[in-house]
Coordinates of C-alpha atoms in Angstrom, one line a residue:
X1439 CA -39.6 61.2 61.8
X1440 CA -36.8 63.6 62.6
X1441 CA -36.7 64.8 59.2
X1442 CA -40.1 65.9 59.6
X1443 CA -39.2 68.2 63.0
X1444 CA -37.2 70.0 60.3
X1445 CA -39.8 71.7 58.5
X1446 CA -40.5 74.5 60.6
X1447 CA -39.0 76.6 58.3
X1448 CA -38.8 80.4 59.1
X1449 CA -40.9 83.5 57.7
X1450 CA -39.1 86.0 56.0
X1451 CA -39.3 89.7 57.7
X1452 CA -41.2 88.8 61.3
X1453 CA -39.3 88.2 64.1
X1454 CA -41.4 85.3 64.9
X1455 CA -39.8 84.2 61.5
X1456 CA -35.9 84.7 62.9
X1457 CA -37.0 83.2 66.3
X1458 CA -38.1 79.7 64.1
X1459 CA -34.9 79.8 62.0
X1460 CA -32.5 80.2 65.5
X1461 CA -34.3 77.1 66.4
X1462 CA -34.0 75.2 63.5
X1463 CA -30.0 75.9 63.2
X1464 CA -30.2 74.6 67.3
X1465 CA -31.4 71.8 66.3
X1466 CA -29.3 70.7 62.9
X1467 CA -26.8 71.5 65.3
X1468 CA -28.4 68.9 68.3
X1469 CA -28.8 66.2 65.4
X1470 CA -25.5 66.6 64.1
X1471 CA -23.7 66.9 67.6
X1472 CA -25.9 63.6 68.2
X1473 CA -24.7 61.9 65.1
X1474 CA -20.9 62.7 65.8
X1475 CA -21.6 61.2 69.2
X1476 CA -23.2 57.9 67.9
X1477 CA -20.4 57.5 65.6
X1478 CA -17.9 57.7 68.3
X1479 CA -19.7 55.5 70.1
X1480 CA -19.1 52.9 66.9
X1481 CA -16.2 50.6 67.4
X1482 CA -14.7 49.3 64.2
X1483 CA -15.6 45.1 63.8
X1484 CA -12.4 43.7 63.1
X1485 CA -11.7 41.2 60.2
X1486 CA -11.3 37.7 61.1
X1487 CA -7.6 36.9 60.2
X1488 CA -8.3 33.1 59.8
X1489 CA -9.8 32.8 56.2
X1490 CA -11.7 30.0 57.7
X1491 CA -13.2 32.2 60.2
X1492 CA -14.1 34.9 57.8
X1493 CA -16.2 32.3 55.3
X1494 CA -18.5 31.6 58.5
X1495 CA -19.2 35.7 58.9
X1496 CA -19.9 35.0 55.7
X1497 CA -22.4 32.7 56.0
X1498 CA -24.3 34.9 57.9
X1499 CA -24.6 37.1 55.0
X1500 CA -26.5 34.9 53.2
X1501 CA -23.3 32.7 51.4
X1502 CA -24.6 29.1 50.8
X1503 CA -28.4 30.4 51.0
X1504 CA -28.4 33.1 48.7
X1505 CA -27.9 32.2 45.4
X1506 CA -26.6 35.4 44.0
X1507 CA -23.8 35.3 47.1
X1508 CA -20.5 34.5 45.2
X1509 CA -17.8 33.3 47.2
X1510 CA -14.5 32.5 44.9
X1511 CA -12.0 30.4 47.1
X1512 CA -8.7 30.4 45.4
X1513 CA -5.0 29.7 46.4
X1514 CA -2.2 32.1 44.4
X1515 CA 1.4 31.4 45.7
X1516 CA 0.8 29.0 48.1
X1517 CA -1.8 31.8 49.6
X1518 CA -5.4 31.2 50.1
X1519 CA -7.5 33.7 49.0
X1520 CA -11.5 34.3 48.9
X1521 CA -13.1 36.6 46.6
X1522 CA -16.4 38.0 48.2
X1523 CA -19.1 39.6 45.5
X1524 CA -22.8 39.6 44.4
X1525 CA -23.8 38.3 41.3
X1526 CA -25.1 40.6 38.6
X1527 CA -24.1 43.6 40.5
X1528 CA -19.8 43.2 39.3
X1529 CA -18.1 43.0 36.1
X1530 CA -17.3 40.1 35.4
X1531 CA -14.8 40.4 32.3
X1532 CA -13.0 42.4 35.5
X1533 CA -12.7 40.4 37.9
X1534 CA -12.2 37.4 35.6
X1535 CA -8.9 39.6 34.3
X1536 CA -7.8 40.0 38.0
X1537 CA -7.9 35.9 38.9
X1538 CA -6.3 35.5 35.6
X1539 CA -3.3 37.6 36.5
X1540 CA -2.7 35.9 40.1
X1541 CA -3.1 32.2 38.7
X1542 CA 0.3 33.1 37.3
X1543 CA 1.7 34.2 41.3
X1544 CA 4.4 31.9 42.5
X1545 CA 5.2 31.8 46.1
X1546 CA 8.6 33.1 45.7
X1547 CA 6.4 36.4 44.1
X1548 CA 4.8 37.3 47.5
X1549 CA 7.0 38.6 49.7
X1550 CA 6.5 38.2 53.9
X1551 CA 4.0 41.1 53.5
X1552 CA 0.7 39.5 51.0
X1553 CA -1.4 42.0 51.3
X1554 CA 1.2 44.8 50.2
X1555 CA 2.2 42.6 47.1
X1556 CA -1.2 41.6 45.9
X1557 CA -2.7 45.7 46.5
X1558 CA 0.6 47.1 44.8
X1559 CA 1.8 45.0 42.2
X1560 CA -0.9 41.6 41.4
X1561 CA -4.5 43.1 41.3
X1562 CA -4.5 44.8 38.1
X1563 CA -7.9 46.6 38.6
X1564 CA -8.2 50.3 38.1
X1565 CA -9.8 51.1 41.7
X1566 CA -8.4 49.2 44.3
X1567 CA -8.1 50.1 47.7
X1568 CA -7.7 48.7 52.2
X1569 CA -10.4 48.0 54.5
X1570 CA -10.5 47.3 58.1
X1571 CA -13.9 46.9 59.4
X1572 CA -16.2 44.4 58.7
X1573 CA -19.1 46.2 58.3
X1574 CA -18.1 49.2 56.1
X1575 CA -16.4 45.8 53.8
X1576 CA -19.4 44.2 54.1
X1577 CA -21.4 47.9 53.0
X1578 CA -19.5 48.0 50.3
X1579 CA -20.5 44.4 48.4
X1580 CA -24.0 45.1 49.1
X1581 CA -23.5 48.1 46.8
X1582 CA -21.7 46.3 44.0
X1583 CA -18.4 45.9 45.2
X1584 CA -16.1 43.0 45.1
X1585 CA -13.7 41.9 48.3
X1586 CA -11.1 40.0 48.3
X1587 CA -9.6 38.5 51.8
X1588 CA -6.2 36.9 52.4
X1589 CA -5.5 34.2 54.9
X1590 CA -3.6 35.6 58.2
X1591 CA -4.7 39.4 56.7
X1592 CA -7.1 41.4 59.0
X1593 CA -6.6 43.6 56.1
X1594 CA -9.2 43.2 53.1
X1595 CA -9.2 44.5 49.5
X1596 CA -11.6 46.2 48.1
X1597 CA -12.3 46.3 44.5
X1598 CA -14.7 48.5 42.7
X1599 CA -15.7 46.8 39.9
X1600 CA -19.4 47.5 40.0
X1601 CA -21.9 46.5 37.2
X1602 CA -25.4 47.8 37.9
X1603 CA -28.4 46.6 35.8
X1604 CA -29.8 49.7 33.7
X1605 CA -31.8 50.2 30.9
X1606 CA -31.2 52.2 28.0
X1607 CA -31.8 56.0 28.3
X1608 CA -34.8 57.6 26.4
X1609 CA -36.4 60.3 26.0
X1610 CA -38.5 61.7 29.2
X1611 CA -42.2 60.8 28.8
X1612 CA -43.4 64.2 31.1
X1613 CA -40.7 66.6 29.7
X1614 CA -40.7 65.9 25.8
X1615 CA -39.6 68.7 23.4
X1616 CA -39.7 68.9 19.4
X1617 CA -36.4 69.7 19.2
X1618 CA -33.6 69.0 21.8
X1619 CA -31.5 66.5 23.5
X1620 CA -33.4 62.7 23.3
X1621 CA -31.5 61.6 26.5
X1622 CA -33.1 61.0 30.0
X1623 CA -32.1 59.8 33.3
X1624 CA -32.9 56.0 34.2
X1625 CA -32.3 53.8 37.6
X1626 CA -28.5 53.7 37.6
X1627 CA -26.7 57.1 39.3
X1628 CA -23.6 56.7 37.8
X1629 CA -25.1 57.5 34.6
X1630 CA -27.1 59.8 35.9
X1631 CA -24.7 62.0 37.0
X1632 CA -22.2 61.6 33.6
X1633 CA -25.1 62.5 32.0
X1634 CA -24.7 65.9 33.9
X1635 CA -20.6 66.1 34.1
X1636 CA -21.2 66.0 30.1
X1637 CA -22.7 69.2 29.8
X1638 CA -20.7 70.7 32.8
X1639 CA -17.3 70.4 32.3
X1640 CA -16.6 72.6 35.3
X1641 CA -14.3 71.8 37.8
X1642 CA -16.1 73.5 40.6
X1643 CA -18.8 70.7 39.8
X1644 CA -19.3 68.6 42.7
X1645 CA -21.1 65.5 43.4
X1646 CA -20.9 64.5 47.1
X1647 CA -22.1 60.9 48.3
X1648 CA -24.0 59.7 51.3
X1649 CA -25.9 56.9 52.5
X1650 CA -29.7 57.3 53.6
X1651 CA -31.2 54.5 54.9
X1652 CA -30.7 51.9 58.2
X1653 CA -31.6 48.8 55.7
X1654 CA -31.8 50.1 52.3
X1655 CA -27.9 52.1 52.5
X1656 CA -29.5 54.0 49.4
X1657 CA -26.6 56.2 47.5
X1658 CA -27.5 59.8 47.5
X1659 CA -25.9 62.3 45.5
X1660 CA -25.7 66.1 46.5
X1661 CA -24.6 68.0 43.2
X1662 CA -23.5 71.8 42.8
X1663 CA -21.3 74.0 41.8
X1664 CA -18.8 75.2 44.3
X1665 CA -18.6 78.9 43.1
X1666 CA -22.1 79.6 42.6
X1667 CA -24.4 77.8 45.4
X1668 CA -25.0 79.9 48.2
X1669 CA -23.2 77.6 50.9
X1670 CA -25.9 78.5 53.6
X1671 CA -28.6 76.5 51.3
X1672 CA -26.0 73.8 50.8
X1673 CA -25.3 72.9 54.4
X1674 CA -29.1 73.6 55.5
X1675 CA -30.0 70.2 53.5
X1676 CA -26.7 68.4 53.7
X1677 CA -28.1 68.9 57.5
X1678 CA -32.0 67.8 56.6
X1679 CA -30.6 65.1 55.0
X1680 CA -27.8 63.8 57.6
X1681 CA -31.0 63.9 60.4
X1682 CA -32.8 61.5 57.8
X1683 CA -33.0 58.1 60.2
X1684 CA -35.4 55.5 58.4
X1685 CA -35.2 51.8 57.4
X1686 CA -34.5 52.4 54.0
X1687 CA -36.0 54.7 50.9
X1688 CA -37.1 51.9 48.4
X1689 CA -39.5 54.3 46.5
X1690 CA -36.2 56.5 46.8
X1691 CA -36.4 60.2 45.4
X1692 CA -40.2 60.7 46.8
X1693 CA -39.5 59.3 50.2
X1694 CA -35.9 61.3 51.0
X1695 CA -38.3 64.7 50.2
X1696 CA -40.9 63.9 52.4
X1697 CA -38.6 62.9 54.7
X1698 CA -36.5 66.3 54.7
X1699 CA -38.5 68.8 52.5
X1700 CA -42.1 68.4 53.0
X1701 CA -44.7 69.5 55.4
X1702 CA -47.3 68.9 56.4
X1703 CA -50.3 68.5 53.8
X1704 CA -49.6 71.1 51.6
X1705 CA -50.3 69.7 48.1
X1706 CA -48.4 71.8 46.2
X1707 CA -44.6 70.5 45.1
X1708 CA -42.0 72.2 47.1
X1709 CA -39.1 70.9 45.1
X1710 CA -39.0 70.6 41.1
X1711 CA -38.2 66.9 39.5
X1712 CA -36.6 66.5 35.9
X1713 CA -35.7 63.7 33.8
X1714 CA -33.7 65.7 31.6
X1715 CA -29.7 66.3 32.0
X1716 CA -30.3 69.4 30.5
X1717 CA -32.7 71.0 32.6
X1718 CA -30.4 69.9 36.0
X1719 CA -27.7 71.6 34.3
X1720 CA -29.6 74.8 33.7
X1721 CA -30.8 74.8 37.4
X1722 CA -27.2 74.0 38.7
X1723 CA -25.6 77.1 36.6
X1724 CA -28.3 79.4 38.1
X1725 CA -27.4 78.2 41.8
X1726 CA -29.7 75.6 42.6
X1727 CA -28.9 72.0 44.4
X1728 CA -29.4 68.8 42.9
X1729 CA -30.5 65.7 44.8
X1730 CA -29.9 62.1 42.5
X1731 CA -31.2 59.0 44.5
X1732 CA -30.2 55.9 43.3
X1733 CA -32.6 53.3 41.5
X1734 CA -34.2 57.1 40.6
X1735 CA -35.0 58.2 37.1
X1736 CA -35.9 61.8 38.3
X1737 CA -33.6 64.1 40.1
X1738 CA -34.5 66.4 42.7
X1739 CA -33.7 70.0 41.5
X1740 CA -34.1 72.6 44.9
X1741 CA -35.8 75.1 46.0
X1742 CA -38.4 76.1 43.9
X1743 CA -41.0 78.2 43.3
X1744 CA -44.6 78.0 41.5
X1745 CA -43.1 80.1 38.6
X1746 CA -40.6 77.7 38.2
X1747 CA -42.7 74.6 38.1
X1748 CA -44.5 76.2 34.6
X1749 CA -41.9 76.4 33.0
X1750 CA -40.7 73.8 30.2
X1751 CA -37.3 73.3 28.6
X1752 CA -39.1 73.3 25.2
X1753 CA -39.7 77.0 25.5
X1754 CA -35.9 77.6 25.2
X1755 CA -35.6 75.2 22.6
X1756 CA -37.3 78.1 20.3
X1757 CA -36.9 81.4 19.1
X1758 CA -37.5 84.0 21.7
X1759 CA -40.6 85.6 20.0
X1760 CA -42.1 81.8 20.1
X1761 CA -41.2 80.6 22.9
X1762 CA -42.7 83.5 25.1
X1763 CA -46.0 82.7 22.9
X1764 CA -45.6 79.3 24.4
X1765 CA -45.5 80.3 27.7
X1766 CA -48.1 82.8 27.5
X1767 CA -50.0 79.9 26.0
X1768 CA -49.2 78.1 29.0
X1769 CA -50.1 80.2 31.7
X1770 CA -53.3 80.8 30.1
X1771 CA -53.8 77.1 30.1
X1772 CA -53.0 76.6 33.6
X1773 CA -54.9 79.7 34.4
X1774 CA -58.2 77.9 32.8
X1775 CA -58.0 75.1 34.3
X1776 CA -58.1 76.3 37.7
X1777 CA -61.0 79.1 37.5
X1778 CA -62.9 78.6 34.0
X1779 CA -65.2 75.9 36.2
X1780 CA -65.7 78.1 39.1
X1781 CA -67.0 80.8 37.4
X1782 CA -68.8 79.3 34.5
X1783 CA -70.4 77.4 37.2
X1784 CA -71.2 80.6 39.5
X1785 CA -72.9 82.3 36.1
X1786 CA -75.0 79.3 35.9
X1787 CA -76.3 79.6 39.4
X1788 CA -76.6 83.3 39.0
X1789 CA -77.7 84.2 35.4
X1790 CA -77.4 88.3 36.6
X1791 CA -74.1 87.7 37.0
X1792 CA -73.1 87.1 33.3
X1793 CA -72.0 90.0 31.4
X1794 CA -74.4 90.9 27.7
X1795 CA -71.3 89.6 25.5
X1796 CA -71.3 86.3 27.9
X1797 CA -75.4 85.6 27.5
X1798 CA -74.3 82.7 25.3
X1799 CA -73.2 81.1 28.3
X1800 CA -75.3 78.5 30.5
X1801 CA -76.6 75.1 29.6
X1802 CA -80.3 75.7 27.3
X1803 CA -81.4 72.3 30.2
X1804 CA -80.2 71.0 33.7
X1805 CA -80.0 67.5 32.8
X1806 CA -81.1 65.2 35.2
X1807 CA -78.9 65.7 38.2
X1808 CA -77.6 68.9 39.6
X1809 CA -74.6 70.9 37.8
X1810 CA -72.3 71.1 40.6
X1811 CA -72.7 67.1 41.4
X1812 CA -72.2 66.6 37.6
X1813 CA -68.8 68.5 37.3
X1814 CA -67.9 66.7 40.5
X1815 CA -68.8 63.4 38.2
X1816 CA -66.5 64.3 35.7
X1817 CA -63.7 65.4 38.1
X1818 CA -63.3 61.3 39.1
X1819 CA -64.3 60.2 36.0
X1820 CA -61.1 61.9 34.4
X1821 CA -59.2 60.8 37.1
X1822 CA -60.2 57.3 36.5
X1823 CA -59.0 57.5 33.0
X1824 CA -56.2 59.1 33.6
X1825 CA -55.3 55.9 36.1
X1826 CA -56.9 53.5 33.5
X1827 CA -54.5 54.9 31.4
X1828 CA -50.9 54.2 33.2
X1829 CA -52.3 50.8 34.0
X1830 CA -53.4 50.0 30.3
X1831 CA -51.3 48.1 28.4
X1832 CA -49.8 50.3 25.3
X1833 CA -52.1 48.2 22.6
X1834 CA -55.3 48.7 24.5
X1835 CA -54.5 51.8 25.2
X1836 CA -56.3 53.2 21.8
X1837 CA -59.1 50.9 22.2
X1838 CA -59.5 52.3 26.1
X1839 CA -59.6 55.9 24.5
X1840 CA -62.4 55.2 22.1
X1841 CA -64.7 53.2 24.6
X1842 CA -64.2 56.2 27.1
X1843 CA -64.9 58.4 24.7
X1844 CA -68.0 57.1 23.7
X1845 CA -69.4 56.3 27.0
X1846 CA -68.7 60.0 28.7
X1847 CA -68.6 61.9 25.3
X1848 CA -71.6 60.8 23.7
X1849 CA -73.9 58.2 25.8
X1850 CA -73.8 60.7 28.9
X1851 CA -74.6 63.6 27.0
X1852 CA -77.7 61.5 25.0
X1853 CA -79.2 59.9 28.3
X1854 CA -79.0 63.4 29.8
X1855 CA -77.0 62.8 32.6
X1856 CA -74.3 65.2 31.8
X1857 CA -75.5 68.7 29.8
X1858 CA -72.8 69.2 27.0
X1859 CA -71.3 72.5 28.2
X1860 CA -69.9 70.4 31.5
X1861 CA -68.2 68.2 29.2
X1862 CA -66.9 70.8 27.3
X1863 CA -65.4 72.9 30.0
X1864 CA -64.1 70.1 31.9
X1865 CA -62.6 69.0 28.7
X1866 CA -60.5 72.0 28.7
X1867 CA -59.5 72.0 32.0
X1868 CA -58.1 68.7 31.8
X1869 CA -56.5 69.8 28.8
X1870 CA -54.5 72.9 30.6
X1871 CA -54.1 70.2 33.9
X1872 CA -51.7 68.4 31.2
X1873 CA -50.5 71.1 29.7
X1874 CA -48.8 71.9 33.3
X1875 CA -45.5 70.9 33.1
X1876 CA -44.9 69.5 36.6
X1877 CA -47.1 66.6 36.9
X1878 CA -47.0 67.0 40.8
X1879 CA -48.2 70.8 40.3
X1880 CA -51.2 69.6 38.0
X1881 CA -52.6 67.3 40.6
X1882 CA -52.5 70.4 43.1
X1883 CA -54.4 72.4 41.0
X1884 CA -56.8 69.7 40.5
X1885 CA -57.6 70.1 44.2
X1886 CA -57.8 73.7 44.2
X1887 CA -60.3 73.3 41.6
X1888 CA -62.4 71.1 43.5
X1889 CA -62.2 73.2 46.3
X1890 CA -63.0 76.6 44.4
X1891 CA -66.0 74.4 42.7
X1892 CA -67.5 73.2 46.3
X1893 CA -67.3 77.3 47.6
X1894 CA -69.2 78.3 44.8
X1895 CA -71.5 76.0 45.3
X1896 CA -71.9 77.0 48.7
X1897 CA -71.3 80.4 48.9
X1898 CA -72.0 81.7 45.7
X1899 CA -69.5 85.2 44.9
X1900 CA -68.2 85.6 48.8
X1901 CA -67.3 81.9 48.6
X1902 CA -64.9 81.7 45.0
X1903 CA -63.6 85.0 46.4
X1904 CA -62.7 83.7 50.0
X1905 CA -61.7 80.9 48.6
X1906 CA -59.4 82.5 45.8
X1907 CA -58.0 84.4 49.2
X1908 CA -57.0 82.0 51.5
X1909 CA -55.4 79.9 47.9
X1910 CA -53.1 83.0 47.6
X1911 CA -52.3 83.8 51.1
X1912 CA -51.7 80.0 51.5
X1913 CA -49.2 79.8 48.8
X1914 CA -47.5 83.6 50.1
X1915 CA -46.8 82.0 53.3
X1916 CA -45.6 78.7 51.6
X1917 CA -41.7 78.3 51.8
X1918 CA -39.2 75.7 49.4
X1919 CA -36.1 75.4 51.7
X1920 CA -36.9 79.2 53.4
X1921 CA -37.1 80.6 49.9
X1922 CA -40.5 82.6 49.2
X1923 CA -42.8 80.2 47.2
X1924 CA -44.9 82.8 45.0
X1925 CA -41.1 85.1 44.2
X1926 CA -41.0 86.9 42.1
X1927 CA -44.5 87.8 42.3
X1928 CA -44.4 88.1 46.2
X1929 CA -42.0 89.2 47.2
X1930 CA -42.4 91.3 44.1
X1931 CA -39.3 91.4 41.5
X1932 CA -39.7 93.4 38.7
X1933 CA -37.1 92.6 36.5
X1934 CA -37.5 88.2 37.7
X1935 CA -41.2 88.7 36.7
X1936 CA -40.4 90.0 33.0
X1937 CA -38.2 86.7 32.6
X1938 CA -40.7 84.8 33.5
X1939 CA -43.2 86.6 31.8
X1940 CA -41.4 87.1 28.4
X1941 CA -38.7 84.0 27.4
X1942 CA -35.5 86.6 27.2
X1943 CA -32.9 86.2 24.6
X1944 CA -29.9 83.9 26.3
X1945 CA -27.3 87.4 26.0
X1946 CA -29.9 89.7 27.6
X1947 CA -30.0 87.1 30.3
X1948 CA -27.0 88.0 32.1
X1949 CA -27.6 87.3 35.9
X1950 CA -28.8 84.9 37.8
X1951 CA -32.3 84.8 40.3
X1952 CA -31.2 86.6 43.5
X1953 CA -33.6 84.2 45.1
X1954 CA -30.8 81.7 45.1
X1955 CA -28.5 83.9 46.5
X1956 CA -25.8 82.9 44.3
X1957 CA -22.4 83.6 45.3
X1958 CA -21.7 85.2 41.4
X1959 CA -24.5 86.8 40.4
X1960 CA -23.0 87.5 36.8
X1961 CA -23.9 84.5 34.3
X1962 CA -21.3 86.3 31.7
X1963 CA -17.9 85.4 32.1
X1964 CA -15.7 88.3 32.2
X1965 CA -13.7 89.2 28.6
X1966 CA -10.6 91.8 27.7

């Protein structure tokens, strides 16, 4: 996939590292030399003049087969008219307004020119404009649009009366806070992105469209604000994104990242996803880019960094005192749930190894299978309930809880297959898996776990700490859009760390991460 050929992002500081990025801009620049040739290379279809000629193109586009195909023949003035549309995807109070109007036409109305007098003075809809070719006409109805073509016209008009299908917005089911806005993104991008304009009313704001997708022509929206996003990081994934050649992104947001921003099988997220208007508005202040895919209820918000991906908006929903005890919470959390396993397993092994104040800790039997395969039990038996539990209707959902609870809580532990301290400490790892708030980042750490959990078994000590090693190292050299994965803890920044590390009051907060390279650094706008 050529989106894939542009992951070879470079590392910072090595020359091998400026040798990869010189290659990478040589070849943006092959694709997009490549590109501007193809489109040369496209000739324009020409409308059919005869409106008889254009309802058999039409044909071909599913009219008379497909039942939501409209086709609205129509003579105003003497002059026969078609509209074009796809049912449940227009207005139709809209359009019904705009027939209304030329039902009144009589043919001393049109002058020798029809198409100037129905686009100037007859089609009273807000958004009206010319087309040419076929296929960008054609383009347009499939995303919503309504066309309108005139009889000895190789002009068409297009009118943009969409109507997409949408649900109602609610309240993110991943990024809940106590207190806070209630509103969340759903399938449609037009809301999406009001959603956003609401709480930037900045006229640097921009939203730029393009279409991903041979089949699918999926709208995707590039969002940022002029004055603050470093432009290089802007055009390197306007670029990824132009070099994107696939039959279409149904699953949308997921399939445009691996198709630009991921590599190989890394499973750690290299790009942050929100449901919430607020939190893309945040991340668009402090420089970042913002990726909506249509038919998307999450929006892409990059590049990222681990620290970033702990981070929840209910922390600055608080006081500052409380909200850095949340995070601290947090980390702790997260911090459990990757090693308390490893090592409560490695003391179990290797009693000597426990600290006097720790002699409480170890299982007072073995049960009857070994410890390691027992915690490797758990590890897919939590994974199972976790699926059981997106696939369980919302009424059984309780009932699903109790019978789990029973079985692995309480049978297991009776029969002596599981020893109680497993359950317990798995318990709370699961506990501080959830308590991650990127859902993509909590499913990483799950694997690490395993993988720390299978060195100790091996390996004993040398094994949890080459293991711990090669994590680290792993995630030093890991890059989101050429941007250090692990700032601002490598490459270390002192004052980033304390922000992360203590939720600062919003005035003491007055610049923005340098590891956007933001074009103002200065969040505070300047006064007299």
């Amino acid at each position: 996939m050529p989106g894939d050929q542009m992951q070879e992002e470079s590392r910072s500081g090595s020359g091998e590292g400026e040798e990869n990025s010189f290659d990478d801009i040589t070849q943006v620049s092959r694709g997009i030399e490549q590109g501007e040739e193809k489109d040369r290379k496209h000739q324009k279809k020409p409308i059919p003049s005869e409106l008889d000629d254009v309802l058999k193109k039409l044909e071909e586009m599913g009219y008379k087969t497909s039942f939501d195909v409209v086709v609205r023949e129509m003579t105003f003035g003497e002059t026969r008219t078609a509209l074009f549309c796809l049912n449940g995807l227009v207005k139709e109070e809209v359009l019904t307004e705009v027939l209304m109007r030329l039902t009144f036409l009589e043919p001393s109305d049109l002058s020798s020119d029809a198409l100037h007098s129905f686009l100037d003075f007859y089609v009273p809809a807000a958004q009206v404009d010319k087309e040419e070719d076929w296929d960008m006409l054609i383009t347009f109805v499939l995303a919503g649009g309504s066309a309108m073509f005139i009889d000895g016209e190789r002009t068409a008009l297009k009118i943009d009366a969409k109507n997409f299908p949408a649900r109602g917005m609610e309240e993110p089911s991943l990024e809940k806070v106590v207190r806070g806005a209630r509103d969340g993104f759903n399938e449609t991008l037009m809301v999406n992105i009001s959603l956003v304009r609401r709480r930037l009313r900045d006229p640097k704001l921009r939203y730029e469209l393009v279409m991903v997708g041979e089949r699918t022509k999926t709208d995707v929206c590039i969002a940022y604000i002029d004055d603050i996003v470093d432009k290089e990081l802007l055009k390197s994934i306007k670029d990824k994104i132009s070099m994107v050649k696939v039959d279409g992104l149904p699953l949308a947001d997921k399939q445009l990242e691996e198709a630009t921003i991921k590599r190989g099988w890394s499973p750690f997220p290299l790009v942050r996803y929100s449901e919430r208007p607020d939190t893309v508005a945040a991340h668009l202040l402090e420089g970042a880019v913002a990726i909506f895919v249509d038919t998307s209820p999450s929006v892409m918000t990059l590049p990222t960094t681990y620290t970033d991906l702990i981070q929840h908006a209910e922390e600055n929903r608080q006081t500052p005192f409380i909200g850095s005890y949340l995070r601290w919470v947090r980390f702790i959390g997260i911090f459990a749930s990757l090693f308390m396993l490893p090592l409560w397993l490695l003391f179990v092994m290797h009693p000597e190894y426990k600290p006097p104040v720790l002699e409480f800790i170890g299982p007072s039997k073995s049960g009857k299978i070994p410890i390691f395969v027992q915690f490797l039990l758990v590890e897919i038996g939590v994974d199972l309930l976790r699926m059981a539990s997106v696939h369980t209707p919302t009424t059984l959902a309780t009932a699903m809880s109790l019978v789990a609870a029973i079985l692995i809580g309480d049978i297991a532990v009776k029969t002596g297959l599981f020893v109680n301290e497993v359950i317990l400490y798995m318990a709370i790892a699961a506990i501080g898996m959830f308590a991650t708030p990127s859902y993509e980042l909590g499913l990483a750490n799950r694997i690490v776990r395993l993988v720390l959990l299978m060195a100790v078994a091996a390996f004993n000590v040398p094994g949890l700490v080459i293991a711990t090693t090669v994590l680290i190292i792993f995630l030093i050299n890991e890059r989101s859009m050429n941007r250090p994965y692990m700032w601002p803890i490598i490459p270390f920044d002192a004052r980033a760390l304390l922000s992360i590390v203590i939720r600062q009051p919003l005035l003491y907060n007055r610049t923005r991460p340098n590891i956007l390279k933001p074009q103002q650094r200065d969040k505070m706008p300047e006064t007299s």
